[in-house]
Coordinates of C-alpha atoms in Angstrom, one line a residue:
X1 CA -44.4 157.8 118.1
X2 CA -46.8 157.8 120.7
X3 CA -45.9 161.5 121.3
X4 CA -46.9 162.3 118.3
X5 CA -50.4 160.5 118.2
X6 CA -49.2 157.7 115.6
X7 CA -49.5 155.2 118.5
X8 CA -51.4 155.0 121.6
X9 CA -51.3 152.3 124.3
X10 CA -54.4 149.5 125.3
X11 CA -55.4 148.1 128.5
X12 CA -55.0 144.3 126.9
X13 CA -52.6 143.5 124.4
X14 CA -53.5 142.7 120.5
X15 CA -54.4 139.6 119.5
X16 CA -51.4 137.7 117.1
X17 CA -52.0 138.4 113.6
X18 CA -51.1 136.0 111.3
X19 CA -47.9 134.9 110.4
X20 CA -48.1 135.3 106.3
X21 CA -46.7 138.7 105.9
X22 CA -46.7 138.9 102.4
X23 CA -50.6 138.4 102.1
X24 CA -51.7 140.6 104.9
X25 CA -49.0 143.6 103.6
X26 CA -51.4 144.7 100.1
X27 CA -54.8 145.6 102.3
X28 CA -53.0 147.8 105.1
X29 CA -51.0 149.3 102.4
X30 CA -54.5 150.1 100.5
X31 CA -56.1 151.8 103.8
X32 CA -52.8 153.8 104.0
X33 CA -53.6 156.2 100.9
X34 CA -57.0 158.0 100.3
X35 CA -56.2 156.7 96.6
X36 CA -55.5 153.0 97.6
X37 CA -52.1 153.2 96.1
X38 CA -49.4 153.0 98.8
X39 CA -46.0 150.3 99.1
X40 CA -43.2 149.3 100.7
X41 CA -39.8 149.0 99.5
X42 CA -35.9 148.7 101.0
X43 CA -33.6 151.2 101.8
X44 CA -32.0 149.2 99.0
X45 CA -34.3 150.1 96.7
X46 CA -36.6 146.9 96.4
X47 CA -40.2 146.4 97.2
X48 CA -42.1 144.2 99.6
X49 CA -45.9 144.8 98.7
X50 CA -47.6 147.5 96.9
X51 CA -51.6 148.2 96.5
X52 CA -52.6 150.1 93.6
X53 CA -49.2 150.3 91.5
X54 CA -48.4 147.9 88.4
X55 CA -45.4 145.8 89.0
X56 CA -43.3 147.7 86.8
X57 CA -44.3 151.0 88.1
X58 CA -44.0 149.3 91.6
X59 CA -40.7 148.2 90.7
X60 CA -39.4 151.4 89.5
X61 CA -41.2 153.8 92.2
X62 CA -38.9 151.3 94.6
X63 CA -35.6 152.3 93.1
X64 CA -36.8 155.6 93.2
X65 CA -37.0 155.3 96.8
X66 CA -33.8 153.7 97.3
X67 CA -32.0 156.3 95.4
X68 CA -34.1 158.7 97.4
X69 CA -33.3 157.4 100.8
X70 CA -29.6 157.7 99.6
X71 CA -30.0 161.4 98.8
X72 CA -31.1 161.9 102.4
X73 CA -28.6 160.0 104.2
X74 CA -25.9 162.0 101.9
X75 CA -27.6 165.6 103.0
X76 CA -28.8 164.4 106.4
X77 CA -26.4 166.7 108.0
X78 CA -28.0 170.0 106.2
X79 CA -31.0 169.1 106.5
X80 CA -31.3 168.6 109.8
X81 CA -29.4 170.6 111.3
X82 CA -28.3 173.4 109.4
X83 CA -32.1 173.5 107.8
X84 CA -33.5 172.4 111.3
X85 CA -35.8 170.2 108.9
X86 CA -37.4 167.7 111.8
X87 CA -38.2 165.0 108.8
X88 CA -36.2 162.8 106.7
X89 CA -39.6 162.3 104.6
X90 CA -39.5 163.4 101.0
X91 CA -42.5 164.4 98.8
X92 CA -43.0 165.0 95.3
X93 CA -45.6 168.3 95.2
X94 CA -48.4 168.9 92.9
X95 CA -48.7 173.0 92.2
X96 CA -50.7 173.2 95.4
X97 CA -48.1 171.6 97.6
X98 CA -50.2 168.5 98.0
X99 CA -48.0 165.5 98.0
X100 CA -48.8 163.4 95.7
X101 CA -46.0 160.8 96.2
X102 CA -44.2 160.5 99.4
X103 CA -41.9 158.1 101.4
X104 CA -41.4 158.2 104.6
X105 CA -38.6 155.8 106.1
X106 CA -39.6 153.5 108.7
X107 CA -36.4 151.9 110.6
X108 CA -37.5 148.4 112.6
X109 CA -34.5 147.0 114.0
X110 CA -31.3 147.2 112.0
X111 CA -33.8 147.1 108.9
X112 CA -35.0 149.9 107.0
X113 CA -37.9 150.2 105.0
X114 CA -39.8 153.0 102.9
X115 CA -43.5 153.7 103.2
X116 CA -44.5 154.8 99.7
X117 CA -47.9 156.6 99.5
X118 CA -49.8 157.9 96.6
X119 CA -52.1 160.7 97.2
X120 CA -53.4 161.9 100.5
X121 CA -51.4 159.6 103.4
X122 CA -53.7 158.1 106.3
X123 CA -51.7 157.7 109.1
X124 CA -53.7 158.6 112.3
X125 CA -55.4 155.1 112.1
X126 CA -54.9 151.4 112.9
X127 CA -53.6 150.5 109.6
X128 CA -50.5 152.3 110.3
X129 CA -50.1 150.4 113.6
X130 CA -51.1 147.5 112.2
X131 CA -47.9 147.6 109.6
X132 CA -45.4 149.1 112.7
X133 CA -46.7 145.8 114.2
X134 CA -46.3 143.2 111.5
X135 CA -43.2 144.6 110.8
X136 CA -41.7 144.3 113.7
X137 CA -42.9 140.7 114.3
X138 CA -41.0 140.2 111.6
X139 CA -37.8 142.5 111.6
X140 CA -37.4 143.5 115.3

């Protein structure tokens, strides 16, 4: 990750965040999308937190991703290698190509998760090292 500028090293560590996972998930989530609406769900299809989605919605865009994480494990194999596709993130395109769902799977540990974002993702900042970090606190 640090290759790829999505991480980059400090002279003194971070300080601890907070141990409450569940309330300090929805506002790094929010700063994730340029729309607020972003979540994260299972590879089995459930979700943690969400910011900007309904529950229902929430609960259903979460199966989605389950389903869609499937689909990718299944055609892994093309994609990757026949397709030399260098992502295992899926999108759904408006017109323009702009994504305007994706997931992207994060694996911490033996757990996987799937970052769902609505709209324009924002990933070059701290928020996405911040949610690597309480993640793994947690899961690694």
């Amino acid at each position: 990750l640090q290759r790829l500028d999505f991480v980059h090293g400090t002279e003194t560590p971070r300080p601890t965040l907070g141990s409450n996972l569940e309330s300090q998930l929805p506002p790094v989530l929010t700063a994730l999308s340029d729309s607020g609406r972003a979540m994260l769900a299972d590879d089995n299809g459930l979700y943690y937190a969400a910011a900007g989605f309904h529950h229902e919605t929430a609960e259903e865009v979460a199966a989605l991703a389950g389903d869609i994480i499937s689909l990718g494990r299944r055609h892994a194999l093309l994609l990757q290698q026949h397709l030399n596709l260098g992502s295992s993130a899926w999108a759904v395109a408006n017109p323009a190509g702009a994504s305007e769902l994706a997931f992207y799977p994060l694996y911490i540990g033996q757990q996987s998760f799937v970052l769902i974002i609505g709209g324009m993702p924002r990933l070059q900042d701290q928020h996405f090292v911040t949610l690597v970090e309480l993640l793994a606190r947690r899961y690694a």
